[in-house]
Coordinates of C-alpha atoms and ligand atoms in Angstrom, one line a residue:
M164 CA 121.2 135.0 37.1
G165 CA 123.2 136.4 39.9
Y166 CA 123.8 133.0 41.4
Q167 CA 124.8 131.6 37.9
L168 CA 127.2 134.5 37.5
I169 CA 128.8 134.0 40.9
D170 CA 129.2 130.2 40.1
A171 CA 130.9 131.1 36.8
I172 CA 133.2 133.5 38.5
A173 CA 134.2 131.0 41.1
E174 CA 134.9 128.4 38.4
F175 CA 136.9 130.9 36.5
M176 CA 139.0 131.8 39.5
A177 CA 139.6 128.2 40.5
S178 CA 140.9 127.3 37.0
I179 CA 142.7 130.5 36.1
D180 CA 146.1 128.7 36.0
S181 CA 145.0 126.3 33.3
K182 CA 144.3 129.1 30.8
P183 CA 146.8 131.1 28.8
V184 CA 147.8 134.4 30.4
T185 CA 146.5 136.1 27.3
T186 CA 145.3 134.9 23.9
G187 CA 147.4 137.4 22.0
E188 CA 144.5 138.1 19.6
S189 CA 144.8 141.3 17.6
P190 CA 142.3 144.2 17.8
R191 CA 141.0 143.2 14.4
Q192 CA 140.4 139.6 15.4
L193 CA 138.6 140.8 18.5
Q194 CA 136.4 143.2 16.5
S195 CA 135.3 140.4 14.3
I196 CA 134.4 138.3 17.3
L197 CA 132.5 141.2 18.9
G198 CA 130.7 142.1 15.7
M199 CA 129.7 145.5 14.5
Q200 CA 126.0 145.7 15.6
P201 CA 124.6 149.2 16.0
L202 CA 123.1 150.4 19.3
P203 CA 120.2 148.0 20.2
E204 CA 116.8 149.5 19.5
E205 CA 115.0 147.2 21.8
G206 CA 116.0 145.6 25.1
R207 CA 117.4 142.1 25.2
S208 CA 117.2 139.2 27.6
A209 CA 119.4 139.8 30.6
D210 CA 120.3 136.1 30.6
D211 CA 121.6 136.1 27.1
I212 CA 123.6 139.2 27.3
L213 CA 125.2 138.3 30.6
S214 CA 126.2 134.8 29.4
R215 CA 127.7 136.4 26.3
A216 CA 129.7 139.0 28.3
T217 CA 130.9 136.2 30.6
E218 CA 132.0 134.1 27.6
L219 CA 133.8 137.1 26.0
L220 CA 135.7 138.1 29.1
F221 CA 136.7 134.6 30.2
N222 CA 138.0 133.7 26.7
H223 CA 139.5 136.8 25.3
S224 CA 141.2 138.6 28.2
L225 CA 144.6 139.1 29.7
F226 CA 144.4 137.7 33.2
N227 CA 146.5 139.7 35.7
G228 CA 145.3 137.2 38.3
H229 CA 147.2 134.4 36.4
P230 CA 150.1 133.0 38.5
R231 CA 152.6 133.7 35.6
F232 CA 151.5 137.3 35.0
L233 CA 154.4 139.5 36.2
G234 CA 153.9 142.5 34.0
Y235 CA 154.0 146.2 34.8
I236 CA 152.6 146.7 38.3
T237 CA 149.2 145.2 38.0
A238 CA 148.1 143.0 40.8
A239 CA 146.1 139.8 41.0
P240 CA 142.8 140.9 42.4
A241 CA 141.5 139.6 45.7
P242 CA 138.3 137.7 45.2
M243 CA 136.9 139.6 48.2
G244 CA 137.3 142.8 46.2
A245 CA 134.9 141.5 43.5
L246 CA 132.2 140.8 46.1
A247 CA 132.8 144.2 47.7
D248 CA 132.3 146.0 44.4
L249 CA 129.1 144.1 43.8
L250 CA 127.8 145.0 47.2
A251 CA 128.9 148.6 46.9
A252 CA 127.2 148.9 43.5
A253 CA 124.0 147.4 44.8
V254 CA 123.6 149.9 47.6
N255 CA 125.3 152.7 45.6
P256 CA 126.2 155.3 48.3
N257 CA 127.4 158.6 46.8
V258 CA 130.5 159.1 49.0
G259 CA 130.8 162.8 47.9
A260 CA 128.6 163.9 50.8
N261 CA 128.2 162.5 54.3
I262 CA 124.4 162.9 54.2
L263 CA 124.3 160.7 51.0
S264 CA 126.6 158.0 52.3
P265 CA 126.3 157.9 56.1
I266 CA 128.0 154.5 56.9
A267 CA 130.1 154.5 53.7
T268 CA 131.7 157.8 54.7
E269 CA 132.6 156.3 58.1
I270 CA 134.0 153.2 56.5
E271 CA 136.1 155.3 54.1
K272 CA 137.5 157.3 57.1
Q273 CA 138.4 154.1 58.9
T274 CA 140.0 152.7 55.7
V275 CA 142.2 155.8 55.3
Q276 CA 143.2 155.5 59.0
W277 CA 144.1 151.8 58.6
L278 CA 146.1 152.5 55.5
A279 CA 148.1 155.2 57.4
E280 CA 148.7 152.6 60.2
F281 CA 149.6 150.0 57.6
I282 CA 152.5 152.0 56.3
G283 CA 153.6 153.2 59.7
V284 CA 152.6 156.9 59.7
S285 CA 150.4 158.6 62.4
P286 CA 146.7 157.7 62.1
D287 CA 146.1 161.4 62.2
Y288 CA 147.0 161.6 58.5
G289 CA 143.8 162.2 56.6
G290 CA 142.9 161.7 53.0
L291 CA 140.7 159.9 50.6
L292 CA 140.4 157.0 48.1
V293 CA 140.9 157.9 44.5
S294 CA 141.0 155.9 41.3
G295 CA 144.8 155.1 41.3
G296 CA 148.3 156.3 41.7
N297 CA 148.2 159.1 39.1
M298 CA 145.1 160.6 40.8
A299 CA 146.6 160.1 44.2
N300 CA 149.7 162.0 43.2
F301 CA 147.7 164.8 41.5
T302 CA 145.5 165.3 44.5
A303 CA 148.6 165.7 46.7
F304 CA 150.5 167.9 44.1
L305 CA 147.7 170.5 44.0
A306 CA 147.5 170.6 47.8
A307 CA 151.3 171.2 47.9
R308 CA 151.0 174.0 45.4
T309 CA 148.3 175.6 47.4
A310 CA 150.4 175.3 50.6
K311 CA 153.7 176.4 49.2
A312 CA 153.1 178.8 46.3
P313 CA 152.4 182.5 47.0
K314 CA 148.8 182.8 48.4
S315 CA 147.8 184.9 45.4
V316 CA 148.1 181.9 43.1
K317 CA 144.8 180.4 44.1
E318 CA 142.9 183.5 43.1
E319 CA 145.1 185.1 40.4
G320 CA 146.5 182.0 38.8
I321 CA 150.0 180.9 38.2
D322 CA 150.9 184.0 36.1
N323 CA 150.9 186.0 39.2
A324 CA 153.6 184.1 40.9
S325 CA 156.4 186.5 40.2
Q326 CA 159.0 183.9 40.7
R327 CA 159.3 180.6 38.8
L328 CA 157.7 177.7 40.7
V329 CA 159.8 174.5 40.6
V330 CA 159.6 171.0 41.9
Y331 CA 162.3 168.2 42.3
C332 CA 162.2 164.5 41.6
A333 CA 164.5 161.8 40.4
K334 CA 164.9 160.8 36.8
T335 CA 163.1 157.5 37.6
T336 CA 159.9 159.2 38.7
H337 CA 156.7 157.9 37.1
T338 CA 155.2 159.7 34.2
W339 CA 152.4 161.2 36.4
I340 CA 154.7 164.1 37.2
E341 CA 154.8 165.2 33.6
K342 CA 151.0 165.4 33.5
A343 CA 150.8 167.1 36.9
V344 CA 153.0 170.1 35.9
I345 CA 150.9 170.6 32.7
L346 CA 147.6 170.2 34.6
F347 CA 148.5 172.6 37.4
G348 CA 150.0 175.3 35.2
L349 CA 153.7 175.0 36.2
G350 CA 154.8 173.8 32.8
S351 CA 157.2 170.9 32.1
K352 CA 160.3 173.1 32.7
A353 CA 159.2 173.4 36.3
I354 CA 160.5 169.8 36.9
H355 CA 164.1 169.8 37.9
W356 CA 165.2 166.3 37.3
I357 CA 167.7 164.9 39.7
P358 CA 170.1 162.2 38.6
T359 CA 170.2 158.8 40.4
D360 CA 173.1 157.1 42.1
S361 CA 174.5 153.7 41.4
R362 CA 171.5 152.1 43.2
N363 CA 168.9 154.0 41.2
R364 CA 168.1 156.3 44.1
M365 CA 167.8 160.1 43.8
D366 CA 171.2 161.6 44.5
N367 CA 170.4 163.8 47.5
K368 CA 173.7 165.7 47.2
I369 CA 172.8 167.0 43.7
L370 CA 169.3 167.6 45.0
E371 CA 170.6 170.0 47.7
Q372 CA 172.9 171.8 45.2
T373 CA 170.1 172.2 42.8
I374 CA 167.7 173.6 45.5
K375 CA 170.4 176.1 46.6
A376 CA 171.1 177.2 43.1
D377 CA 167.4 177.7 42.3
F378 CA 166.9 179.9 45.4
A379 CA 170.0 181.9 44.3
K380 CA 168.4 182.4 40.9
G381 CA 165.2 183.7 42.4
C382 CA 163.0 180.6 41.8
T383 CA 160.4 179.4 44.2
P384 CA 160.9 175.8 45.0
L385 CA 157.7 174.1 46.1
M386 CA 158.2 170.4 46.7
V387 CA 160.4 167.4 46.5
I388 CA 159.0 164.1 45.3
G389 CA 160.6 161.0 46.7
T390 CA 159.7 157.6 45.3
A391 CA 159.2 154.6 47.5
G392 CA 159.6 151.8 44.9
D393 CA 160.3 153.1 41.4
V394 CA 158.5 151.6 38.5
S395 CA 161.5 150.2 36.7
T396 CA 163.6 148.7 39.4
G397 CA 161.7 149.1 42.7
A398 CA 164.4 151.3 44.2
V399 CA 163.4 153.3 47.3
D400 CA 164.9 156.8 47.6
D401 CA 166.7 157.9 50.7
L402 CA 163.5 159.3 52.2
K403 CA 165.0 160.3 55.5
G404 CA 167.6 162.4 53.7
I405 CA 164.9 164.0 51.5
A406 CA 162.8 164.7 54.6
S407 CA 165.6 166.6 56.3
L408 CA 166.3 168.7 53.2
C409 CA 162.6 169.6 52.9
K410 CA 162.7 170.7 56.5
A411 CA 165.8 172.7 56.1
Y412 CA 164.5 174.5 53.0
N413 CA 160.8 174.7 54.0
L414 CA 159.6 172.5 51.0
W415 CA 156.7 170.2 50.8
F416 CA 157.8 166.5 51.0
H417 CA 155.7 164.2 48.9
I418 CA 156.3 160.5 48.6
D419 CA 155.1 158.5 45.6
G420 CA 154.6 155.1 47.2
A421 CA 152.1 153.9 44.7
Y422 CA 153.8 150.6 44.3
G423 CA 156.3 150.1 47.0
I424 CA 155.1 151.6 50.3
P425 CA 153.0 148.7 51.5
A426 CA 156.3 146.8 52.0
A427 CA 156.8 149.1 55.0
V428 CA 154.5 146.6 56.8
I429 CA 157.4 144.1 56.9
P430 CA 159.5 144.8 60.1
E431 CA 162.8 143.7 58.5
L432 CA 162.3 146.4 55.8
N433 CA 161.7 149.3 58.2
H434 CA 165.1 150.7 57.5
L435 CA 164.2 151.3 53.8
F436 CA 161.2 153.4 54.7
E437 CA 162.7 155.6 57.4
G438 CA 161.4 159.1 56.8
V439 CA 158.0 158.0 55.7
A440 CA 156.4 159.5 58.8
E441 CA 157.8 162.9 58.0
A442 CA 156.0 163.2 54.6
D443 CA 153.5 166.0 54.1
S444 CA 151.7 163.7 51.6
I445 CA 151.9 160.2 50.4
A446 CA 150.3 158.4 47.4
L447 CA 149.7 154.7 47.5
D448 CA 147.8 152.3 45.4
P449 CA 145.7 149.6 47.1
H450 CA 145.1 148.2 43.5
K451 CA 148.8 147.2 43.4
W452 CA 150.3 145.5 46.4
L453 CA 147.2 145.4 48.6
Y454 CA 145.6 143.3 45.8
S455 CA 142.4 145.4 45.3
P456 CA 140.7 145.0 42.0
L457 CA 141.0 148.2 39.9
E458 CA 140.5 150.9 40.7
A459 CA 141.7 152.0 44.1
G460 CA 144.4 154.6 45.0
C461 CA 144.8 156.7 48.1
T462 CA 146.1 160.1 49.0
L463 CA 147.3 160.6 52.6
V464 CA 148.1 164.1 53.9
K465 CA 149.7 164.8 57.2
N466 CA 147.6 167.8 57.8
P467 CA 144.3 167.1 56.0
N468 CA 143.3 170.8 56.2
H469 CA 145.6 171.3 53.2
L470 CA 143.0 169.3 51.2
I471 CA 140.1 171.4 52.5
D472 CA 142.1 174.6 51.7
T473 CA 142.6 173.4 48.1
Y474 CA 139.4 171.7 47.2
S475 CA 136.5 172.9 49.4
S476 CA 133.7 175.2 48.2
H477 CA 130.2 175.7 49.5
P478 CA 127.7 176.2 46.7
V479 CA 124.1 177.3 47.7
Y480 CA 122.6 174.1 46.3
Y481 CA 124.3 171.8 48.8
N482 CA 122.7 171.4 52.2
F483 CA 125.5 169.2 53.5
S484 CA 126.8 170.8 56.6
H485 CA 124.3 170.0 59.3
T486 CA 124.5 167.2 61.7
D487 CA 124.0 166.8 65.4
D488 CA 127.6 166.2 66.5
V489 CA 131.0 166.9 64.9
P490 CA 131.0 168.6 61.5
P491 CA 130.4 166.0 58.9
Q492 CA 133.2 164.9 56.5
N493 CA 132.1 165.6 53.0
Y494 CA 134.6 163.9 50.6
Y495 CA 133.8 166.3 47.7
E496 CA 135.8 168.9 49.7
Y497 CA 138.9 166.6 49.8
G498 CA 139.7 166.0 46.2
F499 CA 138.8 166.3 42.5
Q500 CA 135.6 164.2 42.4
N501 CA 132.2 165.3 43.3
S502 CA 130.0 162.2 43.1
R503 CA 132.1 159.4 44.3
G504 CA 131.7 155.6 44.4
F505 CA 132.3 153.4 47.3
R506 CA 135.8 152.1 46.3
A507 CA 136.8 152.1 50.0
L508 CA 134.7 149.0 50.7
K509 CA 136.9 146.6 48.8
V510 CA 140.0 147.9 50.5
W511 CA 138.3 147.9 53.9
L512 CA 137.1 144.3 53.5
T513 CA 140.4 142.9 52.2
L514 CA 142.4 144.6 54.9
Q515 CA 140.2 142.7 57.4
Q516 CA 140.2 139.4 55.6
V517 CA 144.0 139.3 55.3
G518 CA 145.0 141.3 58.4
R519 CA 148.4 142.9 59.0
N520 CA 150.1 139.5 59.5
G521 CA 148.6 138.1 56.4
Y522 CA 150.0 141.0 54.3
V523 CA 153.4 140.6 56.0
K524 CA 153.3 137.0 54.7
L525 CA 151.9 137.8 51.2
I526 CA 154.1 140.7 50.5
G527 CA 157.1 138.9 51.9
D528 CA 156.4 135.9 49.6
D529 CA 156.3 138.2 46.6
I530 CA 159.7 139.7 47.6
A531 CA 161.2 136.2 48.1
L532 CA 160.0 135.1 44.7
A533 CA 161.5 138.1 43.0
Q534 CA 164.8 137.2 44.8
L535 CA 164.5 133.6 43.6
L536 CA 164.0 134.9 40.0
F537 CA 167.2 137.0 40.4
D538 CA 169.2 134.1 41.9
L539 CA 168.1 131.7 39.2
A540 CA 169.1 134.2 36.5
Q541 CA 172.4 134.8 38.2
N542 CA 173.2 131.1 38.3
H543 CA 172.2 130.5 34.7
A544 CA 174.9 130.7 32.0
E545 CA 172.5 132.3 29.5
L546 CA 171.0 134.9 31.7
D547 CA 172.2 138.2 33.2
A548 CA 170.6 139.1 36.5
I549 CA 170.6 142.9 36.5
S550 CA 168.7 144.2 39.6
H551 CA 166.4 143.2 42.4
N552 CA 164.6 145.6 44.8
L553 CA 161.3 144.8 46.6
S554 CA 159.4 142.5 44.3
I555 CA 160.9 143.7 41.0
T556 CA 163.7 141.8 39.2
T557 CA 165.3 142.7 35.9
L558 CA 167.3 140.4 33.8
R559 CA 168.2 139.7 30.2
Y560 CA 168.9 136.7 27.9
V561 CA 172.5 136.4 26.7
P562 CA 173.2 133.6 24.3
A563 CA 176.0 131.2 25.1
D564 CA 177.4 131.9 21.6
L565 CA 177.2 135.5 20.5
G566 CA 179.1 134.5 17.3
D567 CA 179.6 137.3 14.8
N568 CA 177.5 139.7 16.8
L569 CA 180.3 140.3 19.4
E570 CA 181.5 143.6 18.1
N571 CA 178.0 145.2 18.5
S572 CA 177.1 142.9 21.4
E573 CA 175.3 145.5 23.5
S574 CA 173.0 146.7 20.7
Y575 CA 172.5 143.1 19.5
L576 CA 171.5 142.1 23.1
N577 CA 169.0 145.0 23.3
T578 CA 167.4 144.0 20.0
L579 CA 167.4 140.3 21.0
N580 CA 165.7 141.0 24.4
E581 CA 163.2 143.4 22.9
G582 CA 162.2 140.8 20.3
L583 CA 162.2 138.1 23.0
L584 CA 159.8 140.2 25.2
N585 CA 157.4 140.7 22.3
E586 CA 157.4 136.9 21.7
L587 CA 156.9 136.1 25.3
Q588 CA 154.0 138.7 25.7
R589 CA 152.2 137.3 22.6
G590 CA 152.9 133.6 23.5
G591 CA 150.5 133.5 26.6
R592 CA 152.7 131.3 28.7
V593 CA 154.2 134.1 30.8
F594 CA 153.7 137.9 30.8
L595 CA 156.7 140.0 31.7
S596 CA 157.3 143.7 30.8
N597 CA 160.5 145.6 30.2
A598 CA 162.8 148.2 31.8
V599 CA 165.6 150.2 30.3
I600 CA 168.4 150.7 32.8
N601 CA 170.9 153.2 31.6
T602 CA 171.0 151.8 28.1
T603 CA 170.4 148.2 28.8
Y604 CA 167.1 146.7 27.6
C605 CA 165.9 144.3 30.4
L606 CA 163.1 141.8 30.9
R607 CA 161.3 142.8 34.1
G608 CA 159.2 140.7 36.4
C609 CA 157.2 142.5 39.1
I610 CA 155.4 140.1 41.5
V611 CA 152.3 141.5 43.1
N612 CA 150.5 138.2 42.8
F613 CA 149.4 135.9 45.6
R614 CA 149.0 133.0 43.1
T615 CA 152.6 133.0 41.9
S616 CA 154.6 130.0 43.3
K617 CA 158.3 128.9 43.3
K618 CA 157.4 126.4 40.6
D619 CA 156.0 129.2 38.4
I620 CA 159.2 131.2 38.7
E621 CA 161.3 128.1 37.8
E622 CA 159.1 127.5 34.7
I623 CA 159.3 131.2 33.7
V624 CA 163.1 130.9 33.7
D625 CA 162.9 127.8 31.5
I626 CA 160.5 129.6 29.1
I627 CA 162.7 132.7 28.9
V628 CA 165.8 130.6 28.0
S629 CA 164.1 128.4 25.5
E630 CA 162.4 131.3 23.7
G631 CA 165.6 133.3 24.0
R632 CA 167.5 130.6 22.1
K633 CA 164.9 130.6 19.3
M634 CA 165.0 134.3 19.0
H635 CA 168.8 134.3 18.9
Q636 CA 168.7 131.7 16.1
K637 CA 166.2 133.7 14.2
L638 CA 168.1 137.0 14.6
S639 CA 171.5 135.6 13.8
A640 CA 170.1 133.9 10.7
Q641 CA 168.6 137.2 9.6
I642 CA 172.0 139.0 10.1
A643 CA 173.8 136.2 8.2
T644 CA 171.4 136.7 5.2
V645 CA 172.0 140.4 5.2
R646 CA 175.8 139.9 5.2
Ligands
LIG248 C1 151.8 152.6 39.3 C2 152.4 153.8 39.7 C3 151.9 155.1 39.4 C4 150.6 155.3 38.6 O1 149.6 154.7 39.3 P1 148.2 154.3 38.5 O2 147.4 153.5 39.6 O3 148.6 153.4 37.4 O4 147.6 155.6 38.1 C5 152.6 156.2 39.9 N1 153.8 156.1 40.5 C6 154.3 154.9 40.8 C7 155.6 154.8 41.6 C8 153.7 153.7 40.4 O5 154.2 152.5 40.6

């Protein structure tokens, strides 16, 4: 059965570009395909249930490995990752404790060290693999709170911090920050949102003014979060500038590099990532630009003792601390999880299969394709090219003849592009997502996909234009009827 499944998977991967990106079936349709059977009373033939599961997944999924999937930041998964997950599940090491996962713990340590080298920080950074970017950011956030809040907070709780604890980040910061301040007791007002400049980067001048004003008010600033590749436009904050402000005001410097920081591997882009090596902590997501299958995130901390200070405890029922040589590394002491799977294996194997130079090529290709999408949009009479950073391009459809819609053209274009995106997403020929930049509704393509080619990008542009024309026709007809 295993051999059959592997054959089916190989066939699926080889022919993925001949399928639609998604079938666009509704939850109701899918429920009727799945059926409403109750929990099985008796066991069933493994052969039957595996072939049914294979059939369901291959015929009713959205494929983020499809060459024309450019939505959100969801990568095409490396086939090596699928094999790695199978191997990891078969051996099933519990990477919470060294004694339960002897070689897996060493492999995870090496993976963490390689990831640090990959993005150009000292290999002395320590950390661990987690499920994704949100968890990687949370893990670092609590370590920052432990390090920078008054020492009483860990025992007495947040109430006991006599001064208001605050954190800083740009308006463009991913939604994890809103969960983090609730989760760790600071409250949503603890986020001091900093506006962005004309290139969508945190305005460091306003950042400094805000920090100064907060100190004057008697607040306790804890940390600044810089983003290396924001989710909407891929902009990278001025990390070097943030690093020197953090040094000057004794704040924790965290970088959310979940999407963009792997681009630091490209020598020509080094200037964008200056300051990375000064971060106290960094979140990155191997399940994005390193092409791991879900789930794999990683927290890196300059001084990993901050993780121990935050997360370690020694219950009597654990006999985990004895080995012959150096003290063992027990990953349950580094983060939130206790029992932990071996998600490091897929990252470790893919890093070896592709190598640094392979990633320079793959990530560079993705960036070049995003540039091509931008250029094609810029040169097309019916498209507006709006932004391009890293491998994210935003654009919108603008009909040649806006007709009677001219007076409210901006709001008409927003409605038109939103309708167009919904059509495109359901249609299954291409999958884009959206960005709202200032008040402009944009179509957004993010290429973290080793299968996407130049030809795909050219076809995508044709699809956007032809569907855009249809949507314009439909909407103008509707408006005409109303009038
Ligand atoms: C994707 C992303 C996240 C969230 O990561 P998940 O893996 O989806 O949890 C956070 N920050 C940034 C900048 C991201 O791109």
